[in-house]
Short mmCIF file of C-alpha atoms in Angstrom, two decimals:
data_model
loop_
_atom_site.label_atom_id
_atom_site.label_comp_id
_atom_site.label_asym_id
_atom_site.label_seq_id
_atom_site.Cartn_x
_atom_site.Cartn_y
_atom_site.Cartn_z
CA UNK A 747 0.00 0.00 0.00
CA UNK A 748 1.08 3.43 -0.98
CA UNK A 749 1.90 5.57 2.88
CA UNK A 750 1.27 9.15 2.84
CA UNK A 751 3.22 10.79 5.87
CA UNK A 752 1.73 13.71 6.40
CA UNK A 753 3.09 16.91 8.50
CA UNK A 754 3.01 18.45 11.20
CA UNK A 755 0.38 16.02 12.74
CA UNK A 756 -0.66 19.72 14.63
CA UNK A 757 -0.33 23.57 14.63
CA UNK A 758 -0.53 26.68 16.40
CA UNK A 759 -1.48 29.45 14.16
CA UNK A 760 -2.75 33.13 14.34
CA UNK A 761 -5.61 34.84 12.32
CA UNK A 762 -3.83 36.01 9.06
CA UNK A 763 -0.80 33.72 9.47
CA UNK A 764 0.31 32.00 5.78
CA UNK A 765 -0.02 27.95 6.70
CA UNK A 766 1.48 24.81 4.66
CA UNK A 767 0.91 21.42 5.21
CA UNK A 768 2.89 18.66 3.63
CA UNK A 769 2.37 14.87 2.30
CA UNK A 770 4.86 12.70 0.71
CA UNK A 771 3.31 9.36 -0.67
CA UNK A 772 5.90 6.60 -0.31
CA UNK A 773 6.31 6.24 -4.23
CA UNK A 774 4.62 8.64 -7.46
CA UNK A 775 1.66 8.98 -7.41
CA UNK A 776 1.56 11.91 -10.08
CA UNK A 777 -0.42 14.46 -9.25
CA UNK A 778 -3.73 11.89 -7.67
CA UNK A 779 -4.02 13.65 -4.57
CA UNK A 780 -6.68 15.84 -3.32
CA UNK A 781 -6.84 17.92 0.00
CA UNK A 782 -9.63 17.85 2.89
CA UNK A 783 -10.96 19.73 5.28
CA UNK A 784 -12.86 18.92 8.38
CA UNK A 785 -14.31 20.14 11.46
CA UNK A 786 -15.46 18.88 14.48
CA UNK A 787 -18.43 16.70 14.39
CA UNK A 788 -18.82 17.31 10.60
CA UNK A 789 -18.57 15.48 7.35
CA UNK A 790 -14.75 16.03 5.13
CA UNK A 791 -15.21 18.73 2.31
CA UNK A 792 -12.90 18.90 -0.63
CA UNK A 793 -10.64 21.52 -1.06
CA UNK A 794 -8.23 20.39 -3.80
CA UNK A 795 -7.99 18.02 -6.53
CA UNK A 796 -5.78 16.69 -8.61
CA UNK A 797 -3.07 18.23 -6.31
CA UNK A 798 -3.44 22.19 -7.60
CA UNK A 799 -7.07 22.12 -9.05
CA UNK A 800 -9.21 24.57 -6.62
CA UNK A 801 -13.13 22.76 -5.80
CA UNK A 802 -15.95 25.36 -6.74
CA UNK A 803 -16.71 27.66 -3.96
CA UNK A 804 -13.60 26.75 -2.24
CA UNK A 805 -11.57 30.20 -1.23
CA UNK A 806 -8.59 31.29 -3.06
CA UNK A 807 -6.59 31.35 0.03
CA UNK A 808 -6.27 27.73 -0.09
CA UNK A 809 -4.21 26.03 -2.60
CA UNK A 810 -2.13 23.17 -3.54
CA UNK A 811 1.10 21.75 -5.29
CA UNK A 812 2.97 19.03 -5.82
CA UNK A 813 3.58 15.96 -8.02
CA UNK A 814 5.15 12.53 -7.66
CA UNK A 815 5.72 12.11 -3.95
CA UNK A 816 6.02 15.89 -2.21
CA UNK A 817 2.74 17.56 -2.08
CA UNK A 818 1.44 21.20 -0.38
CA UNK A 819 -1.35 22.59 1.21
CA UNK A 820 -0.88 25.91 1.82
CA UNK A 821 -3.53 28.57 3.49
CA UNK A 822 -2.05 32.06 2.55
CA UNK A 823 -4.35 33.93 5.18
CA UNK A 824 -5.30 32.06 7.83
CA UNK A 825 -9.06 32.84 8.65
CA UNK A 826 -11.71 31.93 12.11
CA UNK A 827 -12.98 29.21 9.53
CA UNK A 828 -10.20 27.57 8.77
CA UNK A 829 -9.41 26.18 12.20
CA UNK A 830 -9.70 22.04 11.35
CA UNK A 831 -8.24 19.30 10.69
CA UNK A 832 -6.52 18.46 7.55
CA UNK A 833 -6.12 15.10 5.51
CA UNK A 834 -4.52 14.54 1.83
CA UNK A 835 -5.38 11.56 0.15
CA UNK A 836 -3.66 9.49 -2.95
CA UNK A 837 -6.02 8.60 -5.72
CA UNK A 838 -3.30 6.54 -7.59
CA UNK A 839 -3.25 3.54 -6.58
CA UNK A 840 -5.80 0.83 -4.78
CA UNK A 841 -6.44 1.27 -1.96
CA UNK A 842 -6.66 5.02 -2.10
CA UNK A 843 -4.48 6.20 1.46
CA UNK A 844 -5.38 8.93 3.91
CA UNK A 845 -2.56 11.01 5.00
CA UNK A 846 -2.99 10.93 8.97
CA UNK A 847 -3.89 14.55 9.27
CA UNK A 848 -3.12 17.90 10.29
CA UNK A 849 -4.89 19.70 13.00
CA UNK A 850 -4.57 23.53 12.70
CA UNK A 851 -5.08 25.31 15.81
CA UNK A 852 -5.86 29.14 17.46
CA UNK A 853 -2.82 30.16 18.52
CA UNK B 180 -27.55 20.34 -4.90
CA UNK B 181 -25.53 16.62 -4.39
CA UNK B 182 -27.05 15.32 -1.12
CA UNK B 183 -25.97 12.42 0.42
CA UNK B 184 -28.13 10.63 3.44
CA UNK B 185 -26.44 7.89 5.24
CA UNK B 186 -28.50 5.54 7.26
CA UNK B 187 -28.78 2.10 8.73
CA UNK B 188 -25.91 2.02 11.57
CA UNK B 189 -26.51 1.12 14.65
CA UNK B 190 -24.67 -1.32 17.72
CA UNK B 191 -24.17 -5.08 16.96
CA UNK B 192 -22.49 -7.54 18.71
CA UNK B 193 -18.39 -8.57 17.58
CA UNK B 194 -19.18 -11.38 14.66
CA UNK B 195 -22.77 -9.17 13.72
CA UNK B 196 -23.85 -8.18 10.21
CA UNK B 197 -24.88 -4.45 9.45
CA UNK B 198 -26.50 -3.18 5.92
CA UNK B 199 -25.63 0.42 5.39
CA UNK B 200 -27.88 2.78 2.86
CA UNK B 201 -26.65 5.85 1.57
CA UNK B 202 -29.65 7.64 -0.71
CA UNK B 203 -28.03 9.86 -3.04
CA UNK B 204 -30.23 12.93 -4.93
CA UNK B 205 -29.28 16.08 -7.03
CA UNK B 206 -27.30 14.44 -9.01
CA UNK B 207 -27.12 11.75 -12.06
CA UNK B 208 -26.71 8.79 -9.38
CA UNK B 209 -25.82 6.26 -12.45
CA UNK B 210 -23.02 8.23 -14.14
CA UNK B 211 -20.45 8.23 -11.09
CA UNK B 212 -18.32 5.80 -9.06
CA UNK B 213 -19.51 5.82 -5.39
CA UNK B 214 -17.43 5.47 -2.17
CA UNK B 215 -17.31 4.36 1.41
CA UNK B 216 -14.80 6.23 3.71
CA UNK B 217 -14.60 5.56 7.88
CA UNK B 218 -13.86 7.20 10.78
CA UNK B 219 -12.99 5.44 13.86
CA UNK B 220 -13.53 7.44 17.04
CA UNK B 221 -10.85 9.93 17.22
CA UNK B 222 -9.24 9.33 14.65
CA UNK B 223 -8.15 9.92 11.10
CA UNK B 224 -10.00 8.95 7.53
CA UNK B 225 -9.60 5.61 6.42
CA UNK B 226 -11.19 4.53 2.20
CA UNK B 227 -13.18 1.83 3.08
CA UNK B 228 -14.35 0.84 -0.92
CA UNK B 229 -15.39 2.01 -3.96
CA UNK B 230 -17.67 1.20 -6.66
CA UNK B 231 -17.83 1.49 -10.67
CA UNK B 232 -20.82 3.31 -12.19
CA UNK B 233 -22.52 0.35 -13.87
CA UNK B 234 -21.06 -1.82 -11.26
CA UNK B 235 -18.46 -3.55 -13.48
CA UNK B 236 -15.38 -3.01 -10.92
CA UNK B 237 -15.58 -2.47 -7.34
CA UNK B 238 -12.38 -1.91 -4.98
CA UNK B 239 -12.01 -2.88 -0.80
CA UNK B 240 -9.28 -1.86 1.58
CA UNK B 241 -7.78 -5.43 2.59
CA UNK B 242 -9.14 -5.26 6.28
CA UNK B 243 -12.66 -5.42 4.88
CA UNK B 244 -12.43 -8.00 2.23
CA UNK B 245 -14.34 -11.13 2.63
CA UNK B 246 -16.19 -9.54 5.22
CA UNK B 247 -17.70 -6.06 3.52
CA UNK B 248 -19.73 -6.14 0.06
CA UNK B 249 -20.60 -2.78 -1.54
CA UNK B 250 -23.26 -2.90 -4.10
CA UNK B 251 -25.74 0.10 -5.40
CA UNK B 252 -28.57 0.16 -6.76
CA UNK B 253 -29.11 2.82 -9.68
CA UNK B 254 -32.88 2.53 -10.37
CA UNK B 255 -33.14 3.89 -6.43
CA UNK B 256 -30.26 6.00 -6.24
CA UNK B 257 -28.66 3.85 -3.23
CA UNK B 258 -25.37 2.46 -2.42
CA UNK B 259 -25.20 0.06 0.34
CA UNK B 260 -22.73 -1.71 2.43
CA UNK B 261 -23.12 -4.59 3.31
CA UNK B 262 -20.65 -5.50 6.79
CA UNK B 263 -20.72 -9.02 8.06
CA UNK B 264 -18.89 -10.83 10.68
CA UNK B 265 -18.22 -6.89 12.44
CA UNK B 266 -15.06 -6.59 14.65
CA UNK B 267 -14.43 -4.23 17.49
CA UNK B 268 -12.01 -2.59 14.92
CA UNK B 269 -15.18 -1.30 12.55
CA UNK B 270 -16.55 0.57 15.25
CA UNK B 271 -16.47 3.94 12.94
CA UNK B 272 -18.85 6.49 11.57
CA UNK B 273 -18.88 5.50 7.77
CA UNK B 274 -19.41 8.27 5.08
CA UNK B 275 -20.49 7.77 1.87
CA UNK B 276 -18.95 9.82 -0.75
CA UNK B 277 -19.37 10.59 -4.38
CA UNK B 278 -17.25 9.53 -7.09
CA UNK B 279 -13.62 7.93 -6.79
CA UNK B 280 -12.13 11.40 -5.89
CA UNK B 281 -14.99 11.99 -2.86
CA UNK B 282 -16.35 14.90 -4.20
CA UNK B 283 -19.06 15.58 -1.83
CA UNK B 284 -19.85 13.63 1.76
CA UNK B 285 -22.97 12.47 3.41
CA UNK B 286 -22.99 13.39 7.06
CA UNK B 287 -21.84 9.90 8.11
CA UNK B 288 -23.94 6.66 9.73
CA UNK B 289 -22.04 5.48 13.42
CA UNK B 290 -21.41 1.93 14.18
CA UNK B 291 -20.32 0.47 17.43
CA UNK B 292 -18.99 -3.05 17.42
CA UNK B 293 -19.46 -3.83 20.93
CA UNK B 294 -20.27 -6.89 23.66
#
């Protein structure tokens, strides 16, 4: 199965801070990865696909990079909102892997 | 808008069988690959299994196989899971999810494997 170490596991931030999150899948995986973002109690919600592609209605703030194994997330204002934890995932290859997450918290 | 309604979990006993429902609407149900994802309590996302749109391939994570079966139903707009011989280890709220790249989430069905 294809690991995706993601990191830091956590994170002290402040309102208007830039933020980046990274995953590195243990072998290529192209550019299959998409970002996620979830909150307490609630459903995951798609912020990125195909490692850079924005979702619809997603803010601009967030955005992604990467190919092969090193992949970003990276928040370039942090806002109240965005306080959450979150996961990358690699579409490449069966079965699809979860990074193990990123908690982003007020500093 | 895509809304996705899980239902059907519950508390069974270790070596119990569970049928999860997920009713899918505002969207062409039949034209996209459907997932299951899990959550155990407190901790991170784990792709439970996948299915094709006219149900040619489906896909498991090896912890489920043998034991999970994901089917749908495109006439009712429904995937299911079905989760035989349960282990303290699927205790998890399971989301279902649309398409392979899990577009869009349902709020998630809890089930507790417990004696």
């Amino acid at each position: 199965d294809i690991q995706m170490t993601q990191s830091p596991s956590s994170l002290s931030a402040s309102v208007g801070d830039r933020v980046t999150i990274t995953c590195r899948a243990s072998q290529g995986i192209r550019n299959d990865l998409g970002w996620y973002q979830q909150k307490p109690g609630k459903a995951p919600k798609r912020l990125i696909y195909a490692a850079s592609s924005l979702q619809t209605g997603v803010p601009s703030r967030f955005s992604g990079s990467g190919s092969g194994t090193e992949f970003t997330l990276t928040i370039s204002s942090l806002q109240p909102e965005d306080f959450a934890t979150y996961y990358c995932l690699q579409l490449n290859t069966y079965p699809f892997t979860f990074g193990g997450g990123t908690k982003v918290e007020i500093k | 808008e895509v809304q996705l309604v899980e239902s059907g979990g519950g508390s069974v006993q270790p070596g119990g069988s569970l049928r999860l429902s997920c009713a899918a609407s505002g969207f062409t149900f039949s034209s996209y690959w459907m997932s299951w994802v899990r959550q155990a309590p407190g901790e991170g996302l784990e792709w439970v299994a996948n299915i094709k749109e006219d149900v040619s391939e489906s896909y498991s994570v090896d912890s489920v196989k043998g034991r999970f079966t994901i089917s749908r139903d495109n006439a009712k707009n429904s995937l299911y899971l079905q989760m035989n011989s349960l282990r303290a280890e699927d205790t998890a709220v399971y989301y279902c999810a649309r398409g392979q790249h899990l577009a869009h989430w349902g709020q998630g069905t809890l089930v507790t494997v417990s004696s």
